[in-house]
Amino acid sequence: MSKPRILTGDTPTSTGLHLGHYVGSLENRLKLQSEYDCYFLVANVHAFTTLADKPEQIRANTIGIVKDWLAVGLDPEASTFVLQSEIPAIAELTFLFAMLIPFNKVMRNPTLKTEIETKGLGETYPFGFPMYAVGQCADILTFRPDLVPVGEDQEAHIEMCRDVALKFNQMYCGVGNRVPADEHAKAGGLFPVPKAKIGRIARLVGLDGVNKMSKSLGNAIFLYDTAKDVQKKINKITTGRQSPTDPGDANNVLMQYVDAFITRDRADELKSRYAAGDNLGDGHVKQELGEAINLLLEPMRVRRAQLDGDKGDALVTDVIRRGIKKANVVAEETLLLAKRAMKLEFGARVIG
Ligand code: ATP
Ligand code: MG
């Protein structure tokens, strides 16, 4: 029997991934990599929604993200690495899916609204920005996955993607309106209606203590940061607390990180002493936190360093090329089946 499928991915808006990616999605990818047939996508076309004038940067970021995937332990032999720009079926399905989503629904999407606000996009963002939410439905459905491991910020997008799958199956595959989402594939639907799988920490807060940790907001600890930089970034966190005997907020940014990165029992002990003002200074917590995070990141840093320079770039480019080949086989099959269902197909084409 074939394995169930996973699709998930990252946008190359920065040179690498951060701790939010790790707890929100990468941990699940690692855990599920052998049980599932996994497709990991770099959304390099979507990076143009905010960085259209920086193509070199997007290219370098793409390489950087794939290096991080390898450093974390994603395996290009077991899984398929997908480069969005080289999968024509994704672009074609984006246009077709755009007919199945009401325009107003896209514009009301809470994830898009938050991004417009936090990234300061104002009124001048390109048409392609809201369009990326539709594109993401195509990224996902092209690979007909069962599960999408993501952080909480992506829930609205996955919901939209589920709507598209349901509508497509009902409109073009004869699936009845009362068939439950879980049974669509069995009932003849082309697309399984995929479920979001939210990470251990659904939304890791950024170093600013306000927004989610984000590549684009300058509030992130990156997986490749040096041990010194990690500690420096943590030391700069402000909690407003004055002395080790002040009762602290057990939900502030520092304590959220304690929760996420320090072992359960010790985290609970630190949190209760912190809340009680039991002689526990922010400085001590920061030191212990820095050590725990560095312990987690050290093996990744070592593997990332092995991929430094031109040789690493060439190796990663090769991995990307092989991934594209594998991905296009599935993508072309999905496109063909979708076009057939929509009565659009007049002759199969071959992509080499
Ligand atoms: P950008 O700021 O450019 O949007 P990002 O940091 O949000 O970048 P994405 O590439 O948009 O990163 O997201 C990749 C994946 O990581 C998504 O599944 C997203 O939900 C998850 N993710 C991103 N940030 C966090 C976070 N702070 N906590 C939990 N999951 C996160
Ligand atoms: Mg994002």
Coordinates of C-alpha atoms and ligand atoms in Angstrom, one line a residue:
M1 CA 0.0 0.0 0.0
S2 CA 1.3 3.5 -0.8
K3 CA 2.1 5.8 2.0
P4 CA -0.1 8.8 2.8
R5 CA 1.3 12.1 1.6
I6 CA 2.5 15.3 3.2
L7 CA 3.1 18.6 1.5
T8 CA 4.5 21.6 3.3
G9 CA 7.1 24.3 2.7
D10 CA 8.8 27.6 3.3
T11 CA 9.0 31.0 1.4
P12 CA 12.6 32.1 0.7
T13 CA 12.2 35.6 2.2
S14 CA 15.4 35.2 4.2
T15 CA 18.6 33.2 4.0
G16 CA 17.5 30.6 6.4
L17 CA 14.9 29.2 8.9
H18 CA 14.3 30.1 12.5
L19 CA 13.2 28.5 15.7
G20 CA 9.5 29.2 14.9
H21 CA 9.9 27.0 11.8
Y22 CA 11.5 24.4 13.9
V23 CA 8.8 24.0 16.6
G24 CA 5.9 24.9 14.2
S25 CA 6.7 22.6 11.3
L26 CA 10.2 21.1 10.9
E27 CA 9.8 18.9 14.0
N28 CA 6.7 17.4 12.5
R29 CA 8.4 17.0 9.1
L30 CA 11.2 15.1 10.8
K31 CA 8.9 12.9 12.8
L32 CA 6.7 12.0 9.9
Q33 CA 9.3 11.8 7.2
S34 CA 9.5 8.0 7.2
E35 CA 5.8 7.3 7.6
Y36 CA 4.7 9.6 4.9
D37 CA 5.5 10.3 1.3
C38 CA 6.7 13.9 1.8
Y39 CA 6.9 16.9 -0.5
F40 CA 8.8 19.9 0.8
L41 CA 8.3 23.0 -1.2
V42 CA 10.3 26.2 -1.5
A43 CA 7.8 28.9 -2.5
N44 CA 10.3 31.0 -4.5
V45 CA 7.6 32.5 -6.8
H46 CA 5.7 33.7 -3.7
A47 CA 8.8 35.4 -2.4
F48 CA 8.3 37.8 -5.3
T49 CA 5.1 39.1 -3.6
T50 CA 7.3 41.2 -1.3
L51 CA 10.8 41.0 -2.9
A52 CA 10.1 41.4 -6.6
D53 CA 13.1 43.8 -7.0
K54 CA 15.5 41.4 -5.4
P55 CA 15.8 38.3 -7.6
E56 CA 19.4 37.5 -6.6
Q57 CA 18.4 37.6 -3.0
I58 CA 15.5 35.2 -3.5
R59 CA 17.8 32.8 -5.4
A60 CA 20.4 32.9 -2.6
N61 CA 17.6 32.5 0.0
T62 CA 16.3 29.5 -1.8
I63 CA 19.7 27.8 -1.6
G64 CA 19.9 28.8 2.1
I65 CA 16.6 27.3 2.9
V66 CA 17.4 24.0 1.3
K67 CA 20.7 24.0 3.2
D68 CA 18.8 24.4 6.4
W69 CA 16.5 21.5 5.4
L70 CA 19.5 19.3 4.9
A71 CA 21.1 20.6 8.2
V72 CA 17.9 19.8 10.2
G73 CA 17.8 16.3 8.7
L74 CA 15.2 16.4 5.9
D75 CA 16.3 13.7 3.5
P76 CA 16.0 14.4 -0.3
E77 CA 16.3 10.7 -1.0
A78 CA 13.3 9.7 1.2
S79 CA 11.3 12.9 0.4
T80 CA 10.8 15.1 -2.6
F81 CA 12.2 18.7 -2.6
V82 CA 10.0 20.9 -4.7
L83 CA 11.0 24.2 -6.3
Q84 CA 7.8 26.1 -7.0
S85 CA 9.1 28.1 -10.0
E86 CA 10.0 24.9 -11.9
I87 CA 6.6 23.2 -11.5
P88 CA 4.4 24.6 -14.3
A89 CA 1.4 22.6 -13.1
I90 CA 1.3 24.7 -10.0
A91 CA 0.9 27.9 -11.9
E92 CA -1.7 26.4 -14.2
L93 CA -3.7 25.1 -11.2
T94 CA -3.5 28.5 -9.5
F95 CA -5.4 30.1 -12.3
L96 CA -8.0 27.4 -12.4
F97 CA -8.5 27.3 -8.6
A98 CA -8.9 31.1 -8.6
M99 CA -12.3 30.5 -10.2
L100 CA -13.4 28.5 -7.2
I101 CA -12.7 31.0 -4.5
P102 CA -14.8 34.2 -4.1
F103 CA -12.6 37.3 -4.4
N104 CA -14.0 38.7 -1.1
K105 CA -13.2 35.6 0.7
V106 CA -9.5 35.9 -0.3
M107 CA -9.5 39.6 0.8
R108 CA -11.0 38.6 4.2
N109 CA -8.4 35.9 4.8
P110 CA -7.1 36.7 8.3
T111 CA -3.5 35.4 7.6
L112 CA -3.2 37.9 4.7
K113 CA -4.6 40.7 6.7
T114 CA -2.1 40.1 9.5
E115 CA 0.7 39.9 7.1
I116 CA -0.3 43.2 5.4
E117 CA -0.3 44.8 8.8
T118 CA 2.8 43.3 10.4
K119 CA 4.9 43.6 7.2
G120 CA 3.8 47.2 6.7
L121 CA 2.6 46.5 3.1
G122 CA 0.1 49.4 3.3
E123 CA -2.0 49.9 0.3
T124 CA 0.6 49.4 -2.3
Y125 CA 1.1 45.6 -2.2
P126 CA 0.9 44.0 -5.6
F127 CA -2.1 42.0 -6.9
G128 CA 0.1 39.0 -6.6
F129 CA 0.2 39.3 -2.8
P130 CA -3.4 38.2 -2.1
M131 CA -3.1 35.9 -5.1
Y132 CA -0.4 33.9 -3.3
A133 CA -3.1 32.5 -1.0
V134 CA -4.8 31.0 -4.0
G135 CA -1.4 29.9 -5.3
Q136 CA -0.8 28.1 -2.0
C137 CA -3.9 26.1 -2.6
A138 CA -2.3 24.9 -5.8
D139 CA 1.1 24.3 -4.1
I140 CA -0.7 22.0 -1.8
L141 CA -3.3 20.3 -4.0
T142 CA -0.8 19.6 -6.8
F143 CA 0.7 16.9 -4.6
R144 CA -2.7 15.6 -3.4
P145 CA -1.5 15.4 0.2
D146 CA -3.4 14.1 3.3
L147 CA -1.6 16.2 5.8
V148 CA 0.0 19.7 5.8
P149 CA 2.4 20.3 8.8
V150 CA 2.3 24.1 9.5
G151 CA 2.3 26.7 12.2
E152 CA -1.0 28.2 13.4
D153 CA -0.6 31.3 11.2
Q154 CA -1.3 29.1 8.2
E155 CA -4.6 27.7 9.4
A156 CA -6.7 30.1 7.4
H157 CA -4.8 29.2 4.2
I158 CA -5.3 25.5 4.8
E159 CA -9.0 26.1 5.4
M160 CA -9.2 27.9 2.0
C161 CA -7.3 25.0 0.4
R162 CA -9.8 22.5 1.9
D163 CA -12.7 24.6 0.5
V164 CA -11.1 24.5 -3.0
A165 CA -10.6 20.7 -2.8
L166 CA -14.2 20.2 -1.6
K167 CA -15.6 22.5 -4.3
F168 CA -13.5 20.9 -7.1
N169 CA -14.5 17.4 -6.1
Q170 CA -18.2 18.4 -6.0
M171 CA -18.2 20.5 -9.1
Y172 CA -16.0 18.3 -11.4
C173 CA -15.8 14.8 -9.9
G174 CA -19.5 14.2 -9.0
V175 CA -18.9 14.0 -5.3
G176 CA -22.2 14.7 -3.4
N177 CA -22.6 17.7 -1.2
R178 CA -23.2 15.5 1.8
V179 CA -20.1 13.4 1.5
P180 CA -17.9 14.2 4.5
A181 CA -14.5 15.7 3.7
D182 CA -12.6 12.6 4.9
E183 CA -14.4 10.5 2.3
H184 CA -14.0 12.6 -0.7
A185 CA -11.2 10.7 -2.2
K186 CA -13.0 7.4 -1.7
A187 CA -16.1 8.9 -3.4
G188 CA -14.2 9.7 -6.6
G189 CA -12.9 13.2 -5.7
L190 CA -9.5 14.0 -7.3
F191 CA -8.3 15.8 -4.3
P192 CA -8.1 14.4 -0.7
V193 CA -9.2 17.2 1.5
P194 CA -6.0 17.9 3.4
K195 CA -5.7 18.5 7.2
A196 CA -3.4 21.0 8.8
K197 CA -1.1 19.4 11.4
I198 CA -0.1 22.2 13.8
G199 CA 3.3 21.9 15.5
R200 CA 4.2 21.4 19.2
I201 CA 4.3 25.2 19.6
A202 CA 1.6 26.6 17.3
R203 CA 2.9 30.1 17.2
L204 CA 6.4 30.9 18.6
V205 CA 6.5 34.5 19.6
G206 CA 9.4 36.6 18.2
L207 CA 12.1 38.3 20.2
D208 CA 10.0 41.4 20.3
G209 CA 7.5 39.6 22.5
V210 CA 4.6 40.8 20.3
N211 CA 4.5 39.3 16.7
K212 CA 5.1 35.7 15.8
M213 CA 8.8 34.9 15.1
S214 CA 9.1 35.7 11.4
K215 CA 11.8 35.8 8.8
S216 CA 10.7 39.2 7.6
L217 CA 10.3 41.0 10.9
G218 CA 13.9 41.0 12.3
N219 CA 12.7 39.2 15.5
A220 CA 14.1 35.7 14.8
I221 CA 16.7 33.4 16.1
F222 CA 18.0 31.6 13.0
L223 CA 19.0 27.9 13.0
Y224 CA 22.4 28.9 11.7
D225 CA 23.1 31.8 14.2
T226 CA 26.3 31.3 16.0
A227 CA 26.2 30.3 19.7
K228 CA 27.4 33.8 20.6
D229 CA 24.7 35.4 18.5
V230 CA 22.0 33.2 20.0
Q231 CA 23.0 34.2 23.5
K232 CA 23.3 37.9 22.5
K233 CA 19.8 37.9 21.0
I234 CA 18.3 36.3 24.1
N235 CA 20.1 38.7 26.4
K236 CA 18.5 41.6 24.6
I237 CA 14.9 40.4 25.4
T238 CA 13.2 42.9 27.6
T239 CA 10.6 41.8 30.1
G240 CA 10.4 45.0 32.2
R241 CA 11.2 43.0 35.3
Q242 CA 13.6 44.7 37.8
S243 CA 14.8 42.2 40.4
P244 CA 15.0 38.4 40.9
T245 CA 12.4 38.8 43.7
D246 CA 9.8 40.5 41.6
P247 CA 7.0 38.2 40.7
G248 CA 7.4 37.7 37.0
D249 CA 4.8 37.1 34.2
A250 CA 4.9 33.3 33.6
N251 CA 3.7 34.0 30.0
N252 CA 6.2 36.6 28.9
V253 CA 8.4 36.0 25.9
L254 CA 11.2 34.6 28.1
M255 CA 8.9 32.1 29.8
Q256 CA 7.4 31.1 26.4
Y257 CA 10.8 30.2 25.2
V258 CA 11.5 28.3 28.5
D259 CA 8.4 26.3 27.8
A260 CA 9.4 25.6 24.2
F261 CA 13.1 24.8 24.6
I262 CA 13.8 23.6 28.2
T263 CA 12.9 20.1 29.4
R264 CA 9.4 19.9 30.9
D265 CA 10.2 19.4 34.6
R266 CA 12.9 22.1 34.6
A267 CA 10.7 24.5 32.7
D268 CA 7.9 24.0 35.2
E269 CA 10.2 24.6 38.1
L270 CA 11.6 27.8 36.5
K271 CA 8.2 29.1 35.6
S272 CA 6.8 28.6 39.1
R273 CA 9.9 30.2 40.8
Y274 CA 9.7 33.1 38.2
A275 CA 6.0 33.7 38.9
A276 CA 6.6 33.7 42.6
G277 CA 9.7 36.0 42.5
D278 CA 11.7 33.2 44.2
N279 CA 15.1 34.7 43.7
L280 CA 15.3 33.9 40.0
G281 CA 16.7 36.7 37.8
D282 CA 16.1 37.2 34.1
G283 CA 19.8 37.0 33.6
H284 CA 20.0 33.5 35.0
V285 CA 17.0 32.3 32.9
K286 CA 18.5 33.8 29.8
Q287 CA 21.8 32.0 30.4
E288 CA 20.0 28.6 30.9
L289 CA 17.8 29.2 27.9
G290 CA 20.7 30.2 25.6
E291 CA 22.5 27.0 26.6
A292 CA 19.4 24.8 25.9
I293 CA 18.8 26.4 22.5
N294 CA 22.5 26.1 21.6
L295 CA 22.5 22.5 22.5
L296 CA 19.6 21.9 20.1
L297 CA 21.1 24.0 17.3
E298 CA 24.8 22.8 17.5
P299 CA 24.4 19.7 15.3
M300 CA 22.4 21.7 12.7
R301 CA 25.1 24.4 12.7
V302 CA 27.8 21.8 12.1
R303 CA 25.9 20.2 9.2
R304 CA 25.1 23.7 7.8
A305 CA 28.8 24.7 7.9
Q306 CA 29.6 21.6 5.8
L307 CA 27.4 23.0 3.1
D308 CA 29.2 26.4 3.1
G309 CA 30.6 27.9 -0.1
D310 CA 30.5 27.1 -3.8
K311 CA 30.8 23.4 -3.2
G312 CA 27.8 23.4 -0.9
D313 CA 25.8 25.5 -3.4
A314 CA 26.6 23.1 -6.2
L315 CA 25.5 20.1 -4.1
V316 CA 22.3 21.9 -3.1
T317 CA 21.6 22.9 -6.7
D318 CA 21.9 19.3 -7.7
V319 CA 19.5 18.2 -4.9
I320 CA 17.0 20.9 -6.1
R321 CA 17.3 19.7 -9.8
R322 CA 16.6 16.1 -8.8
G323 CA 13.7 17.2 -6.7
I324 CA 12.2 19.1 -9.6
K325 CA 12.2 16.0 -11.8
K326 CA 10.5 13.8 -9.2
A327 CA 8.0 16.5 -8.3
N328 CA 7.0 17.2 -11.9
V329 CA 5.9 13.6 -12.4
V330 CA 3.3 13.9 -9.7
A331 CA 2.4 17.5 -10.6
E332 CA 1.8 16.7 -14.3
E333 CA -0.3 13.7 -13.3
T334 CA -2.5 15.9 -11.1
L335 CA -2.8 18.6 -13.7
L336 CA -3.8 16.1 -16.4
L337 CA -6.5 14.6 -14.1
A338 CA -7.7 18.0 -13.1
K339 CA -7.9 19.2 -16.7
R340 CA -9.7 16.0 -17.6
A341 CA -12.2 16.5 -14.9
M342 CA -12.8 20.1 -16.1
K343 CA -13.1 19.0 -19.7
L344 CA -10.0 21.1 -20.6
E345 CA -7.7 18.3 -21.7
F346 CA -7.2 17.7 -25.4
G347 CA -3.9 15.9 -25.5
A348 CA -1.4 14.9 -22.9
R349 CA 1.9 16.8 -22.9
V350 CA 5.2 15.5 -21.8
I351 CA 7.6 17.5 -19.5
G352 CA 11.1 16.2 -19.6
Ligands
ATP1 P1 7.7 35.5 6.4 O1 8.0 36.5 7.5 O2 8.4 35.9 5.1 O3 6.2 35.3 6.2 P2 7.9 33.2 8.1 O4 8.9 33.3 9.1 O5 6.4 33.5 8.4 O6 8.3 34.2 6.9 P3 7.1 31.1 6.3 O7 8.0 30.7 5.2 O8 6.0 32.1 5.9 O9 8.0 31.8 7.4 O10 6.4 29.9 7.0 C1 6.9 28.6 6.9 C2 6.3 27.6 7.9 O11 6.7 27.9 9.2 C3 4.7 27.8 7.9 O12 4.2 26.5 8.1 C4 4.5 28.6 9.2 O13 3.2 28.4 9.7 C5 5.6 28.1 10.1 N1 6.0 29.2 11.0 C6 6.5 30.4 10.6 N2 6.7 31.1 11.7 C7 6.3 30.4 12.8 C8 6.2 30.7 14.2 N3 6.7 31.8 14.7 N4 5.7 29.7 15.0 C9 5.2 28.6 14.5 N5 5.3 28.3 13.2 C10 5.8 29.2 12.3
MG2 MG 5.0 33.6 6.8

